[in-house]
Tab-separated table of C-alpha atoms and ligand atoms in Angstrom:
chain	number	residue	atom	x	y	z
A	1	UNK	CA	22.014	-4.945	-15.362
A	2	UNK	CA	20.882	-2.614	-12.486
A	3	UNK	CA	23.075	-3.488	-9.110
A	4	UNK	CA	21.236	-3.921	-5.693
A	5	UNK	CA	22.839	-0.600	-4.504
A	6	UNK	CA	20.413	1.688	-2.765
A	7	UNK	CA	19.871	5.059	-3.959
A	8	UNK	CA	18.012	7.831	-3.361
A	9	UNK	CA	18.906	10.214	-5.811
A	10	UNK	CA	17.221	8.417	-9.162
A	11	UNK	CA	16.752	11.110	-11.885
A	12	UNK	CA	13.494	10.839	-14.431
A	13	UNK	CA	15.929	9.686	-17.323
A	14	UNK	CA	17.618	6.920	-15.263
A	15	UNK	CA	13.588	5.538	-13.815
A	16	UNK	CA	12.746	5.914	-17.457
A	17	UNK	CA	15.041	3.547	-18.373
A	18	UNK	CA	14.619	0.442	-16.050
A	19	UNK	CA	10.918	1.081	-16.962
A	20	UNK	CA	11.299	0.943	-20.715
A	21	UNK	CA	13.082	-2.085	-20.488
A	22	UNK	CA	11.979	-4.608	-22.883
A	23	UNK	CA	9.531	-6.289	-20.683
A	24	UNK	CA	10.701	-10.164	-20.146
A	25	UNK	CA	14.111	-8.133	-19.789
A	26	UNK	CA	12.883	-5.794	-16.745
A	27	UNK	CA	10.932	-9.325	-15.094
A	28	UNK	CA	14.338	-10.606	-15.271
A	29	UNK	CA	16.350	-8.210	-14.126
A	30	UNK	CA	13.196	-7.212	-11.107
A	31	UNK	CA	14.046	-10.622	-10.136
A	32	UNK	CA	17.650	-10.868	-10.299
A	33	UNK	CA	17.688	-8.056	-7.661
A	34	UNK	CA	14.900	-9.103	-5.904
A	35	UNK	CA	16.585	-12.677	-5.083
A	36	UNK	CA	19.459	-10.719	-3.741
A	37	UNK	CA	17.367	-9.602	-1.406
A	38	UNK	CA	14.744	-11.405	-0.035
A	39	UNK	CA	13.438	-15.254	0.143
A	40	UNK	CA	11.552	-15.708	-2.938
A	41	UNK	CA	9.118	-18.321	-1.980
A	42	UNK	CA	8.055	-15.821	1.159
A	43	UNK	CA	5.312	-13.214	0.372
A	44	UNK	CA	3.778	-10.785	3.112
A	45	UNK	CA	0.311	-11.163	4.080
A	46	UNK	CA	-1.603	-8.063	5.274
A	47	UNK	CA	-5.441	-8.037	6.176
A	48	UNK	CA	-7.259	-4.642	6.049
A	49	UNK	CA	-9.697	-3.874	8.902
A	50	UNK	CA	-11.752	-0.839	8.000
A	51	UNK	CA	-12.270	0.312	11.984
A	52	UNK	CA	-14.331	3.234	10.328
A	53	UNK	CA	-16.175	3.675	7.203
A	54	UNK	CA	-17.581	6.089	5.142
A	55	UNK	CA	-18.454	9.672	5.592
A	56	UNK	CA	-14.937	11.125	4.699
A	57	UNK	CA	-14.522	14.556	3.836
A	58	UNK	CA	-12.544	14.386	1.332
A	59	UNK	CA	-12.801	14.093	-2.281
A	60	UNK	CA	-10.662	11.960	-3.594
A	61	UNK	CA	-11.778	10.881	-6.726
A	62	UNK	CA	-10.948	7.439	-6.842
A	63	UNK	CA	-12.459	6.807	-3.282
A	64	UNK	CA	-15.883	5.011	-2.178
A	65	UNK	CA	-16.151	6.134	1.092
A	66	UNK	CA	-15.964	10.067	0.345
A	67	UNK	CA	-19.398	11.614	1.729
A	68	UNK	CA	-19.972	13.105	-1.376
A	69	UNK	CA	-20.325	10.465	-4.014
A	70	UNK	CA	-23.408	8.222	-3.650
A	71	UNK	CA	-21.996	4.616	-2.817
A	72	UNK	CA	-23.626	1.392	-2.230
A	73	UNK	CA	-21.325	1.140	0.905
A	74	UNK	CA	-22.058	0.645	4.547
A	75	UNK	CA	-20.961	3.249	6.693
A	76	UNK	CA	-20.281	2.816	10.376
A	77	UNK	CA	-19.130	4.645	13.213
A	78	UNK	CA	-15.469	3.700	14.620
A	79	UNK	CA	-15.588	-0.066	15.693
A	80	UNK	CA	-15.322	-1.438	19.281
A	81	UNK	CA	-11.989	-2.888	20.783
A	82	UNK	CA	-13.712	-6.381	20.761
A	83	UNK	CA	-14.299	-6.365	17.109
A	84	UNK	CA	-11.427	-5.574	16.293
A	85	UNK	CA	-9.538	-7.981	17.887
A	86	UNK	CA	-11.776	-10.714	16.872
A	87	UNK	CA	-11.570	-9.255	13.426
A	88	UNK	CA	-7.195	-9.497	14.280
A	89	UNK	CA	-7.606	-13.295	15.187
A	90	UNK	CA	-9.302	-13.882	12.448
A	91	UNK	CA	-6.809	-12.661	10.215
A	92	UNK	CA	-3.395	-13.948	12.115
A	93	UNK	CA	-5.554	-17.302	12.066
A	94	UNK	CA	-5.632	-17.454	7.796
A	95	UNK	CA	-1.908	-16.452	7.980
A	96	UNK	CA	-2.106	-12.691	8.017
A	97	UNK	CA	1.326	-11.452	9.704
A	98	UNK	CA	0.073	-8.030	9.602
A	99	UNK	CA	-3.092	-6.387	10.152
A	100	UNK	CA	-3.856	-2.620	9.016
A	101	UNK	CA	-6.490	-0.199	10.404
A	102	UNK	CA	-8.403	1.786	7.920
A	103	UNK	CA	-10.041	4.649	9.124
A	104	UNK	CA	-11.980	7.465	6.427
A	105	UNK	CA	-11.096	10.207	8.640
A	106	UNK	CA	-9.409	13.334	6.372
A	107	UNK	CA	-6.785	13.543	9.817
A	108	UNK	CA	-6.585	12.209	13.404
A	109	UNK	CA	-7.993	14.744	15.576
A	110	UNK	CA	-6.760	14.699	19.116
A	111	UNK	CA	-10.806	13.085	20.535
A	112	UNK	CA	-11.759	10.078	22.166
A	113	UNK	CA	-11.643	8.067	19.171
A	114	UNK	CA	-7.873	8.517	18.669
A	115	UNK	CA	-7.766	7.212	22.074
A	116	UNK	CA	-9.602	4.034	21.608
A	117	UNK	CA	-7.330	3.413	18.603
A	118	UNK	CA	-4.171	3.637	20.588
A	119	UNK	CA	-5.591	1.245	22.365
A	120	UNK	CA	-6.641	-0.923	19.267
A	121	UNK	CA	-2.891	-0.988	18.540
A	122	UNK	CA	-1.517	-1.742	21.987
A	123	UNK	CA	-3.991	-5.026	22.198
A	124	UNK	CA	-3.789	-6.180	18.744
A	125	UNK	CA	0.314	-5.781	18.849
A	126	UNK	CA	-0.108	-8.121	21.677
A	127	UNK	CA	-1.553	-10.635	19.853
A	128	UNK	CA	1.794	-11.223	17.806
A	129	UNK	CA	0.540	-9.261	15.353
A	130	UNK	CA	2.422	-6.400	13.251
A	131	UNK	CA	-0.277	-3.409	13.221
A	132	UNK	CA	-0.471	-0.633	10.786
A	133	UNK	CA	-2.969	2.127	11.065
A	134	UNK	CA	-3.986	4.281	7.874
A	135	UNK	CA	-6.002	7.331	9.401
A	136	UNK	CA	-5.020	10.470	7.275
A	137	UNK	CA	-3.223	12.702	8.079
A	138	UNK	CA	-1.059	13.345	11.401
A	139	UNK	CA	0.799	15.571	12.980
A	140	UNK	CA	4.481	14.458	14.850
A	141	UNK	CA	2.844	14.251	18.577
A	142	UNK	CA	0.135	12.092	16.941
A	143	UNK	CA	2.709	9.938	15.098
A	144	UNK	CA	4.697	9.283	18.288
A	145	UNK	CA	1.390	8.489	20.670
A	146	UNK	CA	0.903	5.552	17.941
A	147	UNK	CA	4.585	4.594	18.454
A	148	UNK	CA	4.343	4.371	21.760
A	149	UNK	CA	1.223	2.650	21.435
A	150	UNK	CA	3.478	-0.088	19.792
A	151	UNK	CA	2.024	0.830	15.927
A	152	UNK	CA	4.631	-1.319	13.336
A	153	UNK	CA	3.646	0.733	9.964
A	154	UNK	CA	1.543	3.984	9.215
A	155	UNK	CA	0.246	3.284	5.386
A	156	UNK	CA	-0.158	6.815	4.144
A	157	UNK	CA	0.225	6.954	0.201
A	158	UNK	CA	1.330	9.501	-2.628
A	159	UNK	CA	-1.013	7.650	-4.765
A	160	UNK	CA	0.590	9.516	-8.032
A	161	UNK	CA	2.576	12.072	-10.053
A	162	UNK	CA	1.976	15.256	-8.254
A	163	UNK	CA	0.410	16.310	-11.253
A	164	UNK	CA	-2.118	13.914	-11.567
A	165	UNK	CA	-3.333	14.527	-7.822
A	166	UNK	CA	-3.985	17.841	-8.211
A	167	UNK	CA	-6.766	16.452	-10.488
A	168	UNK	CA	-7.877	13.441	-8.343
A	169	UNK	CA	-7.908	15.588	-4.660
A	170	UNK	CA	-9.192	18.835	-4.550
A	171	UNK	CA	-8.855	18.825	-0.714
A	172	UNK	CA	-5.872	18.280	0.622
A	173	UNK	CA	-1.739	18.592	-1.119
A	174	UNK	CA	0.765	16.365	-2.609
A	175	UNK	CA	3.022	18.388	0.414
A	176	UNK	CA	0.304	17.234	2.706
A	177	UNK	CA	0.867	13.979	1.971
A	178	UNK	CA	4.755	13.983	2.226
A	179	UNK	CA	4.436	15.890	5.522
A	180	UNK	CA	2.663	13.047	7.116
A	181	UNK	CA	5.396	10.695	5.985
A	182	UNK	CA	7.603	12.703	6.869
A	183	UNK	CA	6.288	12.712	10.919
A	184	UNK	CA	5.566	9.127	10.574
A	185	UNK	CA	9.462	8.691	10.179
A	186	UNK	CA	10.576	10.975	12.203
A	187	UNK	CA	8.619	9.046	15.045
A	188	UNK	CA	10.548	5.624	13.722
A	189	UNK	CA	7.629	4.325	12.624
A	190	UNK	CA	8.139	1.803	9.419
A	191	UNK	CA	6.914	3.936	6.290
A	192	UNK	CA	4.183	2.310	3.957
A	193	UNK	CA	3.371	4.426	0.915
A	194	UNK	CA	2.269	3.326	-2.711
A	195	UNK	CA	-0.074	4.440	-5.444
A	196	UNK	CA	-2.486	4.005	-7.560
A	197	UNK	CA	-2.356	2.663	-11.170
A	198	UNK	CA	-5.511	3.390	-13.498
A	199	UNK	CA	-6.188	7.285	-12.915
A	200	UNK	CA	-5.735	8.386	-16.003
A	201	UNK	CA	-2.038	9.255	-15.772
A	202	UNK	CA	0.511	8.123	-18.422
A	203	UNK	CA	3.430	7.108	-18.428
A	204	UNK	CA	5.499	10.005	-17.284
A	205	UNK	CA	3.325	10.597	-14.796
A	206	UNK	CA	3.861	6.748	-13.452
A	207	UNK	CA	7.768	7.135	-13.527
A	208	UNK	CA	7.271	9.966	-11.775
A	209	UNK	CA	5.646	8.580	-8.599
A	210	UNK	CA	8.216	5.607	-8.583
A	211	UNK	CA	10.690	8.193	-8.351
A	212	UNK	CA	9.396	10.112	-5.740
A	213	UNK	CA	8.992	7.171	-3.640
A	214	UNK	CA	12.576	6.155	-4.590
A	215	UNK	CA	14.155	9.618	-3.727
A	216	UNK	CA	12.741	9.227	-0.305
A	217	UNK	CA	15.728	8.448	2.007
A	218	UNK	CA	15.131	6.252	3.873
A	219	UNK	CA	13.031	4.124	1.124
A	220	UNK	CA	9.533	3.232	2.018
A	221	UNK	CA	9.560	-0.098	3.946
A	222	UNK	CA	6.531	-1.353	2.466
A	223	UNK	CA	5.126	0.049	-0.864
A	224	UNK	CA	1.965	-0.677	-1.968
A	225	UNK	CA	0.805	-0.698	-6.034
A	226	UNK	CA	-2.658	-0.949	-6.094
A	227	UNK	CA	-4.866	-0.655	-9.696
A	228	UNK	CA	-7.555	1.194	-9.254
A	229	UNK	CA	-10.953	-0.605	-8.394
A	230	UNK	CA	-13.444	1.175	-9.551
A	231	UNK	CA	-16.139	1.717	-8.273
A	232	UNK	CA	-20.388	3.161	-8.892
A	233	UNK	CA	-20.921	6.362	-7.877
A	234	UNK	CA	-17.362	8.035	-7.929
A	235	UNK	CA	-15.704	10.152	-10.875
A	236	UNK	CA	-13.678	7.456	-11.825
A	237	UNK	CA	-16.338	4.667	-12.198
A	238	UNK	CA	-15.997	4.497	-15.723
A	239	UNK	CA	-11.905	4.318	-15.783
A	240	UNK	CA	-10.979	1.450	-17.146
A	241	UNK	CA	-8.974	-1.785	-15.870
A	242	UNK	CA	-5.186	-1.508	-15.916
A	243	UNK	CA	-3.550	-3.989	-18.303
A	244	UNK	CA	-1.822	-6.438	-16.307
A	245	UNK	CA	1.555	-5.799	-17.719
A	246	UNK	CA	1.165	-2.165	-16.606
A	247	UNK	CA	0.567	-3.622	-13.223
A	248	UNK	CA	3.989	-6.100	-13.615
A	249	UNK	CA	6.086	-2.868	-15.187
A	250	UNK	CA	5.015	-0.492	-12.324
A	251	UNK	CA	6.325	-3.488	-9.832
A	252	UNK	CA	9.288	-4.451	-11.645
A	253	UNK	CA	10.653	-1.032	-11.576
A	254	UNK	CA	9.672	-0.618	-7.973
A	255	UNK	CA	11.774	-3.330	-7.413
A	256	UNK	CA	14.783	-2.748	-9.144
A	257	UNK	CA	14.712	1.053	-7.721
A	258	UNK	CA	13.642	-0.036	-3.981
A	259	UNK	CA	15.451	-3.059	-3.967
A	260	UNK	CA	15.104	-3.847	0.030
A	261	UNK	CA	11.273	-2.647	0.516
A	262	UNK	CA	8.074	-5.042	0.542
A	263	UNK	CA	6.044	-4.290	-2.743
A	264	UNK	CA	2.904	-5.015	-2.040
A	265	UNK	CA	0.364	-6.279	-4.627
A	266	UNK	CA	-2.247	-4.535	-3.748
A	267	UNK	CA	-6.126	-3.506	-4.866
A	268	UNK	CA	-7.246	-4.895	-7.581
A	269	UNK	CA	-6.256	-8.129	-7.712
A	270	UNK	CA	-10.305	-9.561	-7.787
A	271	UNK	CA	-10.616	-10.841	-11.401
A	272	UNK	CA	-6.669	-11.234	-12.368
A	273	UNK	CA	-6.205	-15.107	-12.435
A	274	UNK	CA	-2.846	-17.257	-11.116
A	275	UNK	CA	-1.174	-16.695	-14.325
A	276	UNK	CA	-1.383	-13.014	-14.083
A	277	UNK	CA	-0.236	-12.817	-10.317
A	278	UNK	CA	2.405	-14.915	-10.742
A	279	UNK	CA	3.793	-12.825	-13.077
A	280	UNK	CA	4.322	-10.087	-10.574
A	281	UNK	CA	5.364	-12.660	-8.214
A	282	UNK	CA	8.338	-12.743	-10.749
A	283	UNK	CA	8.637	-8.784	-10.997
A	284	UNK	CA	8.916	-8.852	-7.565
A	285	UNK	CA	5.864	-8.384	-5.698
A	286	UNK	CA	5.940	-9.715	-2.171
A	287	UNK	CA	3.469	-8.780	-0.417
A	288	UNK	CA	-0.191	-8.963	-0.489
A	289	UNK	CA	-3.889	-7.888	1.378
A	290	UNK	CA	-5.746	-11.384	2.304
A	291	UNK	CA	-9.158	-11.288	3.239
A	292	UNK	CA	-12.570	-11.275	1.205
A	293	UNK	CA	-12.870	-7.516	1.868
A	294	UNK	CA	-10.035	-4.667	1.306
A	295	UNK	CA	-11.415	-1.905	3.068
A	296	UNK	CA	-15.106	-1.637	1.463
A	297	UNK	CA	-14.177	-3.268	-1.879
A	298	UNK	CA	-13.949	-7.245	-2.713
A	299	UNK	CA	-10.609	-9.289	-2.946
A	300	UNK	CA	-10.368	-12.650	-3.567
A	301	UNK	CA	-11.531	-15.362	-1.267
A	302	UNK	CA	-9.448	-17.029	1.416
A	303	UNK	CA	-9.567	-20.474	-0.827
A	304	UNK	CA	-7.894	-18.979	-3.664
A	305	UNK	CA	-5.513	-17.350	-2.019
A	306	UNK	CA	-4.100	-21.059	-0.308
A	307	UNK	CA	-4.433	-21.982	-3.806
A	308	UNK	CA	-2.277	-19.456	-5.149
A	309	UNK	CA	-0.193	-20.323	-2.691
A	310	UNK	CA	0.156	-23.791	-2.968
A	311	UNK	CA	0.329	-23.652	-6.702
A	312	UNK	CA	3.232	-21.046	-6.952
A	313	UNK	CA	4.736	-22.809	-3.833
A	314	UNK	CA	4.957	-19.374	-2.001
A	315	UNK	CA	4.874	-19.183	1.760
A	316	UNK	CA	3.644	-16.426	3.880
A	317	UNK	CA	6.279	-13.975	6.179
A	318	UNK	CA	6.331	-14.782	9.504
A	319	UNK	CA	5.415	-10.983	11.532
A	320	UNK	CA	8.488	-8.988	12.206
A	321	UNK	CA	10.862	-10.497	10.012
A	322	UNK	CA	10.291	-7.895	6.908
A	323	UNK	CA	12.075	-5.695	5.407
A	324	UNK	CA	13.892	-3.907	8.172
A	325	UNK	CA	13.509	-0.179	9.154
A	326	UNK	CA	15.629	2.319	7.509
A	327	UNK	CA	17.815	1.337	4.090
B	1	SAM	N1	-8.291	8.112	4.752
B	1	SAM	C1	-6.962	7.660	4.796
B	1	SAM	C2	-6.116	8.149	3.638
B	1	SAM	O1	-6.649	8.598	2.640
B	1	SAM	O2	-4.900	8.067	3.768
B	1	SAM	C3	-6.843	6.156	4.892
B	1	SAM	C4	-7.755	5.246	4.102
B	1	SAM	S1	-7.634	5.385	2.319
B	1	SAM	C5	-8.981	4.427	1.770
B	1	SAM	C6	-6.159	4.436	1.947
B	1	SAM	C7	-5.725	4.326	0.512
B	1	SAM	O3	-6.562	3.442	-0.198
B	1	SAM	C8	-5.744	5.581	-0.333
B	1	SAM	O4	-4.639	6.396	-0.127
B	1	SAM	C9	-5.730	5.022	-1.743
B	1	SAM	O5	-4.416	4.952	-2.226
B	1	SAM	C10	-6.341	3.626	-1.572
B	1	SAM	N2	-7.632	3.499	-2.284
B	1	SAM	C11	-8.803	4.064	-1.939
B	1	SAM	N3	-9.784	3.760	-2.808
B	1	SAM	C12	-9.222	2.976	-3.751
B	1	SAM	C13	-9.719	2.349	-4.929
B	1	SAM	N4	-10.991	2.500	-5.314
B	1	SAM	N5	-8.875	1.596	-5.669
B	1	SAM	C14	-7.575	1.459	-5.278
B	1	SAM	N6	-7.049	2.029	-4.181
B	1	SAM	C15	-7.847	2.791	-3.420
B	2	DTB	C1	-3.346	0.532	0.162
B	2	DTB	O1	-2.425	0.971	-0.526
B	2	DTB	N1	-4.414	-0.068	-0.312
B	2	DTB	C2	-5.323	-0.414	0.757
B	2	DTB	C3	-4.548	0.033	2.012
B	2	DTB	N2	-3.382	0.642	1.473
B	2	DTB	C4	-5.189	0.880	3.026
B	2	DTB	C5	-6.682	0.150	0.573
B	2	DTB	C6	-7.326	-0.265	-0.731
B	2	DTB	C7	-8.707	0.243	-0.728
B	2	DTB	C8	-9.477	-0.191	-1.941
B	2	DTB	C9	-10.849	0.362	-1.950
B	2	DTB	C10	-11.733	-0.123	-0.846
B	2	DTB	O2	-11.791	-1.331	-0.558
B	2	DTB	O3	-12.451	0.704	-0.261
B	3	SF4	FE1	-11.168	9.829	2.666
B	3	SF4	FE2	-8.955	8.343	2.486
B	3	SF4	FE3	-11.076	7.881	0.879
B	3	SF4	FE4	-9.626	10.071	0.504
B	3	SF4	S1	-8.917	7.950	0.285
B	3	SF4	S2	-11.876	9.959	0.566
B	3	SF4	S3	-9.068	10.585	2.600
B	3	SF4	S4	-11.005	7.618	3.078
């Protein structure tokens, strides 16, 4: 049995091993740790606003709103203040504790639009609210203007092995990517970074990006495992979906190995019934996005989600009492 100890020095053998487990055996052992933890009956509830759609740069493969790829998505230009916090309201009034603004911007440029989000964050902090923003990437006197704009989390993810991104992004670094998180923490702002399952990476390549999230010290406060959703008109509309048990291994072992941080169950949970999210419930999943739309993509509807809820007796976080910054 794996102790609750946090670590940041995991080696591929050791992450191997937790995530070879004999599946019932990891579940139990994910939740042994996790109750150790945390309040099992509490789960996080996030609501994505996308404050800016479409048109990205970039090329990520697995990603709707790149300009490139021809999808049935509608674009728009950054959102008013008013929206937003209308949009906020909304969410904090279905039980959303945090709210997280989506931009499809390849980096924050120092423009009138990184102004108006600043101010996005100050007014929707004030509504009780924990905000994240997830704009690209930043540099350190960008990270701390969002800090002092009162900004909670800065979602900013690794979204694989580094191997496998080289294949996905053609436009931007793995080091890229850790840079950003790197400022984001450095302006003690809480750290939210995940991946992707259902790229076409195997195994290794999935122990891998555990690992790298678990050898960052401190650990991610919030760590997101989406399965890819995939969608017309980019490279990786054909992929196919990732077996649920994938989904509960890649959790389980995030919990064992991050035993204080939020996992969040994230994209891809349209289609997977109560069964199946229970199940990662019990490898230690607590966390979740709420709201009919993730960022351009559907998610279940707010109905179901109460139902889940009241079925597997779970209750949603309260904002500000997560997982603490810096373990
Ligand atoms: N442009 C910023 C960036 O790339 O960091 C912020 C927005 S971007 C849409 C946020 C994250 O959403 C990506 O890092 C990726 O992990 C996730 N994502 C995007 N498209 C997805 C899809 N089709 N399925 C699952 N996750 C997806
Ligand atoms: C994360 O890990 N997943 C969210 C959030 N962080 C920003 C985004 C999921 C996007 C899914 C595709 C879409 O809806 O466009
Ligand atoms: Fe742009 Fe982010 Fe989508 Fe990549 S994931 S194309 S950076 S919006």
């Amino acid at each position: 049995m794996h102790n609750v100890k946090t670590r940041h020095n995991w080696t591929y053998e050791e992450v191997k091993e937790i995530f070879e487990l004999p599946l019932l055996e990891l579940i139990y052992q994910a939740q042994t740790v996790h109750r150790k933890n945390f309040d099992p009956r509490k789960v996080q509830v996030s609501s994505l606003i996308s404050i800016k759609t479409g048109g990205c740069p970039e090329d990520c493969s697995y990603c709707p709103q790149a300009a490139r790829y021809q999808t049935d998505i509608e674009k728009n230009a950054l959102l008013d203040l008013e929206t937003v916090k209308s949009m906020a309201q909304k969410a904090k009034d279905g039980g959303a504790s945090r709210v997280c603004l989506g931009a499809a911007w390849r980096e924050v440029k120092d423009n009138g639009d990184f102004d108006n989000v600043l101010e996005m964050v100050k007014e929707v902090t004030s509504m009780n609210l924990e905000v994240c923003c997830t704009l690209g990437m930043l540099n350190e006197d960008q990270a701390n203007k969002l800090k002092d704009a009162g900004l909670y989390a800065y979602n900013h993810n690794i979204d694989s092995s580094e191997d496998v991104y080289k294949k996905i992004i053609s436009t931007r670094t793995y080091d890229d990517r850790l840079n950003t998180i790197k400022n984001v923490r450095k302006a003690k702002i809480s750290v939210c970074s995940g991946g992707i399952l259902g790229l076409g990476e195997d195994t290794t390549d999935r122990i891998e990006m555990l690992r790298t999230l678990a050898n960052m010290s401190p650990h991610p406060e919030s760590v997101p495992i989406n399965t890819l959703v995939a969608v017309k008109g980019t490279p990786l509309e054909e992929n196919n979906e990732v077996p649920i048990w994938d989904w509960v291994k890649a959790i389980a072992t995030a919990r064992i190995i991050m035993p204080s941080s939020v996992i969040r169950l994230s994209a891809g949970r349209i289609g997977r019934n109560q069964a199946e999210q229970a199940l990662c419930f019990m490898a230690g999943a607590n966390s979740i996005f709420s709201g009919e739309k993730l960022l351009t993509t559907p998610n279940p509807k707010e109905n179901e989600d109460i139902n889940l809820f009241q079925t597997l007796g779970l209750i949603p976080t309260e904002p500000f009492k997560g997982a603490q910054i810096g373990h």
